[in-house]
PDB file of C-alpha atoms and ligand atoms in Angstrom:
ATOM      1  CA  MET A  29       6.526  -1.163 -23.658  1.00  0.00           C
ATOM      2  CA  ALA A  30       4.766  -3.868 -21.722  1.00  0.00           C
ATOM      3  CA  HIS A  31       5.408  -7.437 -22.829  1.00  0.00           C
ATOM      4  CA  THR A  32       3.846  -9.227 -19.920  1.00  0.00           C
ATOM      5  CA  SER A  33       0.782  -9.041 -17.749  1.00  0.00           C
ATOM      6  CA  TYR A  34       2.870  -7.787 -14.822  1.00  0.00           C
ATOM      7  CA  ILE A  35       1.340  -4.622 -13.395  1.00  0.00           C
ATOM      8  CA  GLY A  36       2.903  -2.991 -10.365  1.00  0.00           C
ATOM      9  CA  ARG A  37       2.183   0.272  -8.617  1.00  0.00           C
ATOM     10  CA  PHE A  38       3.462   2.853  -6.176  1.00  0.00           C
ATOM     11  CA  ALA A  39       0.737   4.290  -3.958  1.00  0.00           C
ATOM     12  CA  PRO A  40       1.919   7.276  -1.912  1.00  0.00           C
ATOM     13  CA  SER A  41      -0.349   9.190   0.433  1.00  0.00           C
ATOM     14  CA  PRO A  42      -0.087  12.959  -0.088  1.00  0.00           C
ATOM     15  CA  SER A  43       0.674  13.604   3.565  1.00  0.00           C
ATOM     16  CA  GLY A  44       4.023  15.133   2.681  1.00  0.00           C
ATOM     17  CA  PRO A  45       6.870  14.958   0.170  1.00  0.00           C
ATOM     18  CA  LEU A  46       8.743  11.697  -0.413  1.00  0.00           C
ATOM     19  CA  HIS A  47      11.565  10.849   1.994  1.00  0.00           C
ATOM     20  CA  PHE A  48      14.320   8.250   1.708  1.00  0.00           C
ATOM     21  CA  GLY A  49      11.999   5.444   2.896  1.00  0.00           C
ATOM     22  CA  SER A  50       9.429   6.246   0.235  1.00  0.00           C
ATOM     23  CA  LEU A  51      12.179   6.428  -2.398  1.00  0.00           C
ATOM     24  CA  VAL A  52      13.199   2.879  -1.453  1.00  0.00           C
ATOM     25  CA  THR A  53       9.599   1.705  -1.945  1.00  0.00           C
ATOM     26  CA  ALA A  54       9.242   3.572  -5.226  1.00  0.00           C
ATOM     27  CA  VAL A  55      12.528   2.206  -6.590  1.00  0.00           C
ATOM     28  CA  GLY A  56      11.796  -1.345  -5.436  1.00  0.00           C
ATOM     29  CA  SER A  57       8.346  -1.458  -6.983  1.00  0.00           C
ATOM     30  CA  PHE A  58       9.569   0.272 -10.151  1.00  0.00           C
ATOM     31  CA  LEU A  59      12.438  -2.172 -10.704  1.00  0.00           C
ATOM     32  CA  GLN A  60      10.303  -5.221  -9.979  1.00  0.00           C
ATOM     33  CA  ALA A  61       7.939  -4.009 -12.705  1.00  0.00           C
ATOM     34  CA  ARG A  62      10.591  -3.007 -15.227  1.00  0.00           C
ATOM     35  CA  HIS A  63      12.613  -6.155 -14.677  1.00  0.00           C
ATOM     36  CA  SER A  64       9.461  -8.081 -15.565  1.00  0.00           C
ATOM     37  CA  TYR A  65       8.827  -5.872 -18.618  1.00  0.00           C
ATOM     38  CA  GLY A  66       5.611  -4.902 -16.920  1.00  0.00           C
ATOM     39  CA  ARG A  67       3.763  -1.675 -16.312  1.00  0.00           C
ATOM     40  CA  TRP A  68       4.251   0.558 -13.296  1.00  0.00           C
ATOM     41  CA  LEU A  69       1.378   2.739 -12.124  1.00  0.00           C
ATOM     42  CA  VAL A  70       1.292   5.621  -9.677  1.00  0.00           C
ATOM     43  CA  ARG A  71      -1.753   6.036  -7.463  1.00  0.00           C
ATOM     44  CA  ILE A  72      -2.167   8.988  -5.132  1.00  0.00           C
ATOM     45  CA  GLU A  73      -4.026   7.833  -2.010  1.00  0.00           C
ATOM     46  CA  ASP A  74      -5.845  11.061  -1.255  1.00  0.00           C
ATOM     47  CA  ILE A  75      -8.916   9.930   0.657  1.00  0.00           C
ATOM     48  CA  ASP A  76      -7.844  11.215   4.067  1.00  0.00           C
ATOM     49  CA  PRO A  77      -8.198  15.016   3.764  1.00  0.00           C
ATOM     50  CA  PRO A  78      -7.214  15.775   7.383  1.00  0.00           C
ATOM     51  CA  ARG A  79      -3.814  14.188   6.752  1.00  0.00           C
ATOM     52  CA  GLU A  80      -3.305  15.711   3.338  1.00  0.00           C
ATOM     53  CA  VAL A  81      -0.694  18.435   2.907  1.00  0.00           C
ATOM     54  CA  PRO A  82      -1.579  20.984   0.206  1.00  0.00           C
ATOM     55  CA  GLY A  83       0.706  20.630  -2.797  1.00  0.00           C
ATOM     56  CA  ALA A  84       2.107  17.265  -1.696  1.00  0.00           C
ATOM     57  CA  SER A  85       0.637  15.297  -4.626  1.00  0.00           C
ATOM     58  CA  ASP A  86       2.274  17.496  -7.234  1.00  0.00           C
ATOM     59  CA  MET A  87       5.477  17.555  -5.237  1.00  0.00           C
ATOM     60  CA  ILE A  88       5.575  13.749  -5.120  1.00  0.00           C
ATOM     61  CA  LEU A  89       5.072  13.460  -8.875  1.00  0.00           C
ATOM     62  CA  LYS A  90       7.835  16.008  -9.471  1.00  0.00           C
ATOM     63  CA  GLN A  91      10.156  14.085  -7.144  1.00  0.00           C
ATOM     64  CA  LEU A  92       9.445  10.847  -9.009  1.00  0.00           C
ATOM     65  CA  THR A  93      10.384  12.328 -12.355  1.00  0.00           C
ATOM     66  CA  ASP A  94      13.488  14.000 -10.865  1.00  0.00           C
ATOM     67  CA  PHE A  95      14.605  10.520  -9.853  1.00  0.00           C
ATOM     68  CA  GLY A  96      13.870   9.049 -13.278  1.00  0.00           C
ATOM     69  CA  LEU A  97      10.855   7.122 -11.999  1.00  0.00           C
ATOM     70  CA  TYR A  98       8.485   7.518 -14.933  1.00  0.00           C
ATOM     71  CA  TRP A  99       5.132   5.807 -14.647  1.00  0.00           C
ATOM     72  CA  ASP A 100       2.783   4.349 -17.242  1.00  0.00           C
ATOM     73  CA  ASP A 101      -0.729   5.599 -17.941  1.00  0.00           C
ATOM     74  CA  GLU A 102      -2.422   8.483 -16.163  1.00  0.00           C
ATOM     75  CA  VAL A 103      -1.832   9.054 -12.480  1.00  0.00           C
ATOM     76  CA  ILE A 104      -4.692   7.495 -10.501  1.00  0.00           C
ATOM     77  CA  TYR A 105      -6.317   9.557  -7.709  1.00  0.00           C
ATOM     78  CA  GLN A 106      -8.311   7.672  -5.120  1.00  0.00           C
ATOM     79  CA  SER A 107     -10.423  10.761  -4.454  1.00  0.00           C
ATOM     80  CA  GLN A 108     -11.984  10.172  -7.885  1.00  0.00           C
ATOM     81  CA  HIS A 109     -13.141   6.687  -6.907  1.00  0.00           C
ATOM     82  CA  LEU A 110     -15.418   7.445  -3.953  1.00  0.00           C
ATOM     83  CA  SER A 111     -18.559   6.341  -5.775  1.00  0.00           C
ATOM     84  CA  ARG A 112     -16.860   3.044  -6.629  1.00  0.00           C
ATOM     85  CA  TYR A 113     -16.111   2.445  -2.945  1.00  0.00           C
ATOM     86  CA  GLN A 114     -19.630   3.454  -1.964  1.00  0.00           C
ATOM     87  CA  SER A 115     -21.314   1.133  -4.451  1.00  0.00           C
ATOM     88  CA  GLN A 116     -19.336  -1.840  -3.163  1.00  0.00           C
ATOM     89  CA  ILE A 117     -20.338  -0.944   0.390  1.00  0.00           C
ATOM     90  CA  ASP A 118     -23.971  -0.544  -0.684  1.00  0.00           C
ATOM     91  CA  ALA A 119     -23.858  -3.961  -2.323  1.00  0.00           C
ATOM     92  CA  TRP A 120     -22.578  -5.531   0.885  1.00  0.00           C
ATOM     93  CA  LEU A 121     -25.145  -3.665   2.980  1.00  0.00           C
ATOM     94  CA  ALA A 122     -27.845  -4.970   0.676  1.00  0.00           C
ATOM     95  CA  THR A 123     -26.742  -8.582   1.051  1.00  0.00           C
ATOM     96  CA  GLY A 124     -26.341  -8.198   4.805  1.00  0.00           C
ATOM     97  CA  ASP A 125     -22.594  -8.863   4.675  1.00  0.00           C
ATOM     98  CA  ALA A 126     -21.932  -5.328   5.912  1.00  0.00           C
ATOM     99  CA  TYR A 127     -23.535  -3.568   8.866  1.00  0.00           C
ATOM    100  CA  TYR A 128     -23.386  -0.327  10.831  1.00  0.00           C
ATOM    101  CA  CYS A 129     -21.357  -0.384  14.020  1.00  0.00           C
ATOM    102  CA  GLN A 130     -21.575   2.173  16.806  1.00  0.00           C
ATOM    103  CA  CYS A 131     -18.775   0.889  19.003  1.00  0.00           C
ATOM    104  CA  THR A 132     -15.969   3.182  20.018  1.00  0.00           C
ATOM    105  CA  ARG A 133     -12.370   2.094  20.152  1.00  0.00           C
ATOM    106  CA  LYS A 134     -12.575   2.359  23.932  1.00  0.00           C
ATOM    107  CA  GLN A 135     -15.565  -0.002  24.119  1.00  0.00           C
ATOM    108  CA  ILE A 136     -13.879  -2.509  21.844  1.00  0.00           C
ATOM    109  CA  GLN A 137     -10.813  -2.322  24.058  1.00  0.00           C
ATOM    110  CA  SER A 138     -12.592  -2.791  27.375  1.00  0.00           C
ATOM    111  CA  ARG A 139     -15.336  -5.171  26.206  1.00  0.00           C
ATOM    112  CA  ASP A 140     -13.523  -7.341  23.640  1.00  0.00           C
ATOM    113  CA  GLY A 141      -9.864  -6.848  24.561  1.00  0.00           C
ATOM    114  CA  GLY A 142      -9.186  -4.846  21.411  1.00  0.00           C
ATOM    115  CA  ILE A 143     -10.323  -7.367  18.789  1.00  0.00           C
ATOM    116  CA  TYR A 144     -13.859  -6.568  17.695  1.00  0.00           C
ATOM    117  CA  ASP A 145     -16.250  -9.426  18.466  1.00  0.00           C
ATOM    118  CA  GLY A 146     -19.079  -8.594  16.055  1.00  0.00           C
ATOM    119  CA  HIS A 147     -21.127  -6.807  18.715  1.00  0.00           C
ATOM    120  CA  CYS A 148     -23.334  -4.821  16.291  1.00  0.00           C
ATOM    121  CA  ARG A 149     -23.631  -7.535  13.641  1.00  0.00           C
ATOM    122  CA  HIS A 150     -27.209  -8.408  14.479  1.00  0.00           C
ATOM    123  CA  LEU A 151     -28.424  -5.076  15.865  1.00  0.00           C
ATOM    124  CA  ALA A 152     -29.660  -3.863  12.447  1.00  0.00           C
ATOM    125  CA  LEU A 153     -28.454  -0.339  13.176  1.00  0.00           C
ATOM    126  CA  GLU A 154     -29.369   2.416  10.756  1.00  0.00           C
ATOM    127  CA  LYS A 155     -26.978   4.814   9.102  1.00  0.00           C
ATOM    128  CA  ALA A 156     -26.056   7.663  11.468  1.00  0.00           C
ATOM    129  CA  PRO A 157     -23.189  10.080  11.954  1.00  0.00           C
ATOM    130  CA  GLY A 158     -20.358   8.551  13.951  1.00  0.00           C
ATOM    131  CA  ARG A 159     -21.206   5.006  12.905  1.00  0.00           C
ATOM    132  CA  ALA A 160     -18.694   2.879  11.037  1.00  0.00           C
ATOM    133  CA  ILE A 161     -19.566   0.155   8.548  1.00  0.00           C
ATOM    134  CA  ARG A 162     -18.046  -3.267   9.074  1.00  0.00           C
ATOM    135  CA  LEU A 163     -17.864  -6.278   6.808  1.00  0.00           C
ATOM    136  CA  HIS A 164     -18.578  -9.698   8.245  1.00  0.00           C
ATOM    137  CA  CYS A 165     -15.671 -11.694   6.864  1.00  0.00           C
ATOM    138  CA  THR A 166     -17.098 -15.148   6.395  1.00  0.00           C
ATOM    139  CA  LYS A 167     -14.127 -16.576   4.490  1.00  0.00           C
ATOM    140  CA  PRO A 168     -11.183 -15.638   6.708  1.00  0.00           C
ATOM    141  CA  ALA A 169      -7.705 -16.014   5.275  1.00  0.00           C
ATOM    142  CA  THR A 170      -5.147 -17.879   7.354  1.00  0.00           C
ATOM    143  CA  GLY A 171      -2.234 -15.880   5.964  1.00  0.00           C
ATOM    144  CA  PHE A 172      -0.515 -15.058   2.710  1.00  0.00           C
ATOM    145  CA  THR A 173       2.753 -15.686   0.912  1.00  0.00           C
ATOM    146  CA  ASP A 174       5.285 -12.896   0.779  1.00  0.00           C
ATOM    147  CA  GLN A 175       7.652 -13.150  -2.181  1.00  0.00           C
ATOM    148  CA  LEU A 176      10.654 -12.516   0.074  1.00  0.00           C
ATOM    149  CA  ARG A 177       9.618 -13.957   3.417  1.00  0.00           C
ATOM    150  CA  GLY A 178       7.433 -16.873   2.481  1.00  0.00           C
ATOM    151  CA  TRP A 179       4.264 -17.767   4.339  1.00  0.00           C
ATOM    152  CA  GLN A 180       3.018 -15.123   6.753  1.00  0.00           C
ATOM    153  CA  PRO A 181       0.448 -16.616   9.090  1.00  0.00           C
ATOM    154  CA  LEU A 182      -2.337 -14.404  10.351  1.00  0.00           C
ATOM    155  CA  LYS A 183      -3.278 -14.386  14.008  1.00  0.00           C
ATOM    156  CA  SER A 184      -6.562 -16.220  13.980  1.00  0.00           C
ATOM    157  CA  GLU A 185      -8.426 -13.684  16.107  1.00  0.00           C
ATOM    158  CA  LEU A 186      -7.494 -10.974  13.579  1.00  0.00           C
ATOM    159  CA  ALA A 187      -8.587 -13.162  10.685  1.00  0.00           C
ATOM    160  CA  HIS A 188     -12.070 -13.362  12.148  1.00  0.00           C
ATOM    161  CA  GLU A 189     -12.455  -9.694  12.956  1.00  0.00           C
ATOM    162  CA  ASP A 190     -15.148  -7.908  10.974  1.00  0.00           C
ATOM    163  CA  LEU A 191     -13.274  -5.321   8.960  1.00  0.00           C
ATOM    164  CA  VAL A 192     -14.022  -1.621   9.030  1.00  0.00           C
ATOM    165  CA  ILE A 193     -14.762  -0.597   5.450  1.00  0.00           C
ATOM    166  CA  PHE A 194     -16.126   2.865   6.301  1.00  0.00           C
ATOM    167  CA  ARG A 195     -14.751   4.784   9.250  1.00  0.00           C
ATOM    168  CA  ARG A 196     -16.570   6.451  12.104  1.00  0.00           C
ATOM    169  CA  ASP A 197     -15.133   9.786  10.983  1.00  0.00           C
ATOM    170  CA  GLY A 198     -16.891   9.450   7.633  1.00  0.00           C
ATOM    171  CA  LEU A 199     -13.897   8.384   5.527  1.00  0.00           C
ATOM    172  CA  TYR A 200     -13.489   5.260   3.401  1.00  0.00           C
ATOM    173  CA  ALA A 201     -11.171   2.719   4.962  1.00  0.00           C
ATOM    174  CA  TYR A 202      -7.690   2.340   3.521  1.00  0.00           C
ATOM    175  CA  ASN A 203      -8.001  -1.459   3.187  1.00  0.00           C
ATOM    176  CA  LEU A 204     -11.128  -1.227   1.075  1.00  0.00           C
ATOM    177  CA  ALA A 205      -9.817   1.505  -1.223  1.00  0.00           C
ATOM    178  CA  VAL A 206      -6.493  -0.259  -1.810  1.00  0.00           C
ATOM    179  CA  VAL A 207      -8.072  -3.592  -2.629  1.00  0.00           C
ATOM    180  CA  LEU A 208     -10.713  -2.200  -4.998  1.00  0.00           C
ATOM    181  CA  ASP A 209      -8.173  -0.003  -6.776  1.00  0.00           C
ATOM    182  CA  ASP A 210      -5.636  -2.793  -7.140  1.00  0.00           C
ATOM    183  CA  ILE A 211      -8.344  -5.021  -8.593  1.00  0.00           C
ATOM    184  CA  ASP A 212      -9.595  -2.340 -10.980  1.00  0.00           C
ATOM    185  CA  ALA A 213      -6.072  -1.574 -12.217  1.00  0.00           C
ATOM    186  CA  LYS A 214      -5.335  -5.326 -12.564  1.00  0.00           C
ATOM    187  CA  VAL A 215      -2.306  -5.016 -10.315  1.00  0.00           C
ATOM    188  CA  SER A 216      -0.517  -8.371 -10.357  1.00  0.00           C
ATOM    189  CA  GLU A 217       2.060  -7.696  -7.649  1.00  0.00           C
ATOM    190  CA  VAL A 218       1.990  -5.288  -4.717  1.00  0.00           C
ATOM    191  CA  VAL A 219       5.465  -4.135  -3.660  1.00  0.00           C
ATOM    192  CA  ARG A 220       5.437  -1.913  -0.583  1.00  0.00           C
ATOM    193  CA  GLY A 221       7.020  -1.345   2.807  1.00  0.00           C
ATOM    194  CA  SER A 222       6.940  -4.040   5.466  1.00  0.00           C
ATOM    195  CA  ASP A 223       5.002  -1.666   7.734  1.00  0.00           C
ATOM    196  CA  LEU A 224       2.051  -2.908   5.666  1.00  0.00           C
ATOM    197  CA  LEU A 225       2.581  -6.609   6.330  1.00  0.00           C
ATOM    198  CA  GLU A 226      -0.166  -6.622   8.931  1.00  0.00           C
ATOM    199  CA  PRO A 227      -2.975  -5.053   6.880  1.00  0.00           C
ATOM    200  CA  THR A 228      -2.132  -7.423   4.034  1.00  0.00           C
ATOM    201  CA  ALA A 229      -3.807 -10.358   5.716  1.00  0.00           C
ATOM    202  CA  ARG A 230      -6.952  -8.286   6.245  1.00  0.00           C
ATOM    203  CA  GLN A 231      -6.842  -7.240   2.630  1.00  0.00           C
ATOM    204  CA  CYS A 232      -6.757 -10.947   1.742  1.00  0.00           C
ATOM    205  CA  ASN A 233     -10.097 -11.265   3.547  1.00  0.00           C
ATOM    206  CA  LEU A 234     -11.499  -8.562   1.309  1.00  0.00           C
ATOM    207  CA  TYR A 235     -10.270 -10.355  -1.809  1.00  0.00           C
ATOM    208  CA  ARG A 236     -12.063 -13.451  -0.590  1.00  0.00           C
ATOM    209  CA  MET A 237     -15.272 -11.561   0.039  1.00  0.00           C
ATOM    210  CA  LEU A 238     -14.972 -10.168  -3.495  1.00  0.00           C
ATOM    211  CA  ASN A 239     -14.318 -13.643  -4.939  1.00  0.00           C
ATOM    212  CA  HIS A 240     -11.134 -12.354  -6.486  1.00  0.00           C
ATOM    213  CA  ASP A 241      -7.609 -13.765  -6.421  1.00  0.00           C
ATOM    214  CA  GLU A 242      -5.195 -11.706  -4.405  1.00  0.00           C
ATOM    215  CA  PRO A 243      -2.077 -10.282  -6.118  1.00  0.00           C
ATOM    216  CA  ASP A 244       1.448 -11.385  -5.268  1.00  0.00           C
ATOM    217  CA  TYR A 245       2.924  -9.504  -2.325  1.00  0.00           C
ATOM    218  CA  LEU A 246       6.476  -8.381  -1.732  1.00  0.00           C
ATOM    219  CA  HIS A 247       7.250  -6.288   1.338  1.00  0.00           C
ATOM    220  CA  LEU A 248      10.469  -4.314   1.353  1.00  0.00           C
ATOM    221  CA  PRO A 249      12.586  -3.626   4.441  1.00  0.00           C
ATOM    222  CA  LEU A 250      11.910  -0.303   6.125  1.00  0.00           C
ATOM    223  CA  ALA A 251      14.459   2.444   6.351  1.00  0.00           C
ATOM    224  CA  CYS A 252      15.011   3.641   9.916  1.00  0.00           C
ATOM    225  CA  ASP A 253      16.753   6.651  11.371  1.00  0.00           C
ATOM    226  CA  SER A 254      19.810   6.328  13.604  1.00  0.00           C
ATOM    227  CA  SER A 255      17.634   5.798  16.686  1.00  0.00           C
ATOM    228  CA  GLY A 256      15.761   2.919  15.044  1.00  0.00           C
ATOM    229  CA  HIS A 257      12.509   4.695  14.222  1.00  0.00           C
ATOM    230  CA  LYS A 258      10.932   4.035  10.872  1.00  0.00           C
ATOM    231  CA  LEU A 259      11.338   6.958   8.493  1.00  0.00           C
ATOM    232  CA  SER A 260       7.845   8.276   8.015  1.00  0.00           C
ATOM    233  CA  LYS A 261       6.051  11.471   7.241  1.00  0.00           C
ATOM    234  CA  GLN A 262       4.493  11.320  10.710  1.00  0.00           C
ATOM    235  CA  ASN A 263       7.977  11.167  12.251  1.00  0.00           C
ATOM    236  CA  HIS A 264       9.001  14.145  10.113  1.00  0.00           C
ATOM    237  CA  ALA A 265      11.559  12.252   8.083  1.00  0.00           C
ATOM    238  CA  PRO A 266      13.431  14.790   5.964  1.00  0.00           C
ATOM    239  CA  ALA A 267      12.155  15.146   2.396  1.00  0.00           C
ATOM    240  CA  LEU A 268      14.418  13.947  -0.395  1.00  0.00           C
ATOM    241  CA  SER A 269      16.892  16.595  -1.432  1.00  0.00           C
ATOM    242  CA  GLN A 270      16.567  18.121  -4.894  1.00  0.00           C
ATOM    243  CA  GLU A 271      20.334  17.997  -5.149  1.00  0.00           C
ATOM    244  CA  HIS A 272      22.447  14.856  -5.078  1.00  0.00           C
ATOM    245  CA  ILE A 273      19.761  12.909  -6.926  1.00  0.00           C
ATOM    246  CA  LEU A 274      22.219  10.234  -8.065  1.00  0.00           C
ATOM    247  CA  LYS A 275      23.681   9.773  -4.609  1.00  0.00           C
ATOM    248  CA  GLN A 276      20.232   9.263  -3.031  1.00  0.00           C
ATOM    249  CA  LEU A 277      19.242   6.898  -5.828  1.00  0.00           C
ATOM    250  CA  GLN A 278      22.403   4.850  -5.331  1.00  0.00           C
ATOM    251  CA  ASP A 279      21.778   4.769  -1.592  1.00  0.00           C
ATOM    252  CA  ALA A 280      18.242   3.492  -2.182  1.00  0.00           C
ATOM    253  CA  LEU A 281      19.540   0.812  -4.541  1.00  0.00           C
ATOM    254  CA  ALA A 282      22.246  -0.218  -2.074  1.00  0.00           C
ATOM    255  CA  PHE A 283      19.606  -0.419   0.651  1.00  0.00           C
ATOM    256  CA  LEU A 284      17.750  -2.865  -1.605  1.00  0.00           C
ATOM    257  CA  GLY A 285      20.896  -4.968  -2.015  1.00  0.00           C
ATOM    258  CA  HIS A 286      21.945  -3.595  -5.398  1.00  0.00           C
ATOM    259  CA  GLU A 287      25.290  -1.797  -5.688  1.00  0.00           C
ATOM    260  CA  VAL A 288      25.633   0.431  -8.735  1.00  0.00           C
ATOM    261  CA  PRO A 289      28.672  -0.538 -10.853  1.00  0.00           C
ATOM    262  CA  ASN A 290      31.220   2.306 -11.094  1.00  0.00           C
ATOM    263  CA  SER A 291      30.814   2.558 -14.836  1.00  0.00           C
ATOM    264  CA  TRP A 292      27.112   3.441 -14.381  1.00  0.00           C
ATOM    265  CA  ALA A 293      27.548   5.826 -11.474  1.00  0.00           C
ATOM    266  CA  GLN A 294      27.341   9.013 -13.555  1.00  0.00           C
ATOM    267  CA  LEU A 295      24.452   8.010 -15.793  1.00  0.00           C
ATOM    268  CA  PRO A 296      21.310  10.145 -15.673  1.00  0.00           C
ATOM    269  CA  PRO A 297      18.731   8.635 -13.265  1.00  0.00           C
ATOM    270  CA  GLN A 298      16.386   7.310 -15.934  1.00  0.00           C
ATOM    271  CA  LYS A 299      19.221   5.546 -17.766  1.00  0.00           C
ATOM    272  CA  LEU A 300      20.709   4.205 -14.555  1.00  0.00           C
ATOM    273  CA  LEU A 301      17.337   2.719 -13.580  1.00  0.00           C
ATOM    274  CA  ALA A 302      16.892   1.175 -17.037  1.00  0.00           C
ATOM    275  CA  ASN A 303      20.273  -0.546 -16.622  1.00  0.00           C
ATOM    276  CA  MET A 304      19.543  -1.585 -13.061  1.00  0.00           C
ATOM    277  CA  ALA A 305      16.270  -3.136 -14.225  1.00  0.00           C
ATOM    278  CA  GLN A 306      18.307  -5.585 -16.296  1.00  0.00           C
ATOM    279  CA  VAL A 307      20.422  -6.763 -13.353  1.00  0.00           C
ATOM    280  CA  TRP A 308      17.713  -6.426 -10.688  1.00  0.00           C
ATOM    281  CA  ASP A 309      17.194  -9.568  -8.635  1.00  0.00           C
ATOM    282  CA  LYS A 310      14.631  -9.576  -5.830  1.00  0.00           C
ATOM    283  CA  ARG A 311      16.646 -12.293  -4.072  1.00  0.00           C
ATOM    284  CA  ASN A 312      19.257  -9.620  -3.253  1.00  0.00           C
ATOM    285  CA  ILE A 313      16.781  -7.620  -1.190  1.00  0.00           C
ATOM    286  CA  PRO A 314      17.503  -7.974   2.527  1.00  0.00           C
ATOM    287  CA  THR A 315      14.704  -9.757   4.333  1.00  0.00           C
ATOM    288  CA  HIS A 316      14.939  -8.231   7.785  1.00  0.00           C
ATOM    289  CA  LEU A 317      12.057  -5.928   8.519  1.00  0.00           C
ATOM    290  CA  ASP A 318      14.026  -2.757   9.070  1.00  0.00           C
ATOM    291  CA  ILE A 319      17.515  -1.387   8.569  1.00  0.00           C
TER     292      ILE A 319
HETATM  293  N1  LIG B   9      -0.699   4.827   0.761  1.00  0.00           N
HETATM  294  C1  LIG B   9       0.007   3.899   1.583  1.00  0.00           C
HETATM  295  C2  LIG B   9       1.176   4.577   2.240  1.00  0.00           C
HETATM  296  O1  LIG B   9       1.570   5.588   2.076  1.00  0.00           O
HETATM  297  C3  LIG B   9       0.537   2.713   0.827  1.00  0.00           C
HETATM  298  C4  LIG B   9      -0.510   1.809   0.380  1.00  0.00           C
HETATM  299  C5  LIG B   9      -0.055   0.546  -0.301  1.00  0.00           C
HETATM  300  O2  LIG B   9       1.033   0.512  -0.888  1.00  0.00           O
HETATM  301  O3  LIG B   9      -0.814  -0.396  -0.286  1.00  0.00           O
HETATM  302  O4  LIG B   9       1.860   4.180   3.011  1.00  0.00           O
HETATM  303 ZN1  LIG B  10     -20.157  -2.378  16.992  1.00  0.00          ZN
END
């Protein structure tokens, strides 16, 4: 039952089943929402078909419920929002804020040193296969406040870079989809892994171009393997086990600075999480970027 306007979300990409790192993110965003008596949404970010693994979406949802992570409302699928993304792009094309860009990554590297300099902004290029669409960000953000780490300044050359909102390979850009979906779902706080600290500042530019306040941001530390690499689907981090649910949940909570009291250790996951929501305190979350 929601008593506040807090709305949080967990936004996995269906590029594989959840691993320990994604469990940490799910648990952290869930408890932030429940502690605030807010709502917690799940959004499947399925707009990158080449990276999608068949069956992963359903697997992720099953894993969430196994771990007692029950969401509010219907699951949101980004693949159902393509016309929403397109109409925003069309609106920006119409006002001249967005433009087609034919530059390759290689050209941007050798010509501009890697930070796009607006080369195609005034070329009035037409739509064509292999062309991206960029947004001229005229109100660049200087940074944003992270709820754990405080002010995060943005490198000024990045702040002024015209953002890709539609990719050369014909897919909608992650930054655009995330921002529009968070706005549409009235997300008040974004809790996610600190691997996404960098795109956050760019997303702030999109909020500005949309004349919309940005949500609060809280970036969680990243779980790493023993050799210091971030656990990720790309690095083939092992999927969560379907056994030892409680142990993995306790490990995720401990990672987030919350030890489970002995008397709660045998509770079913959903009940354990409900109790943990009462004692949850974001100030206990470690602030280093990875562990
Ligand atoms: N879908 C993104 C991911 O898997 C997360 C997006 C977000 O939380 O903003 O890593
Ligand atoms: Zn260009």
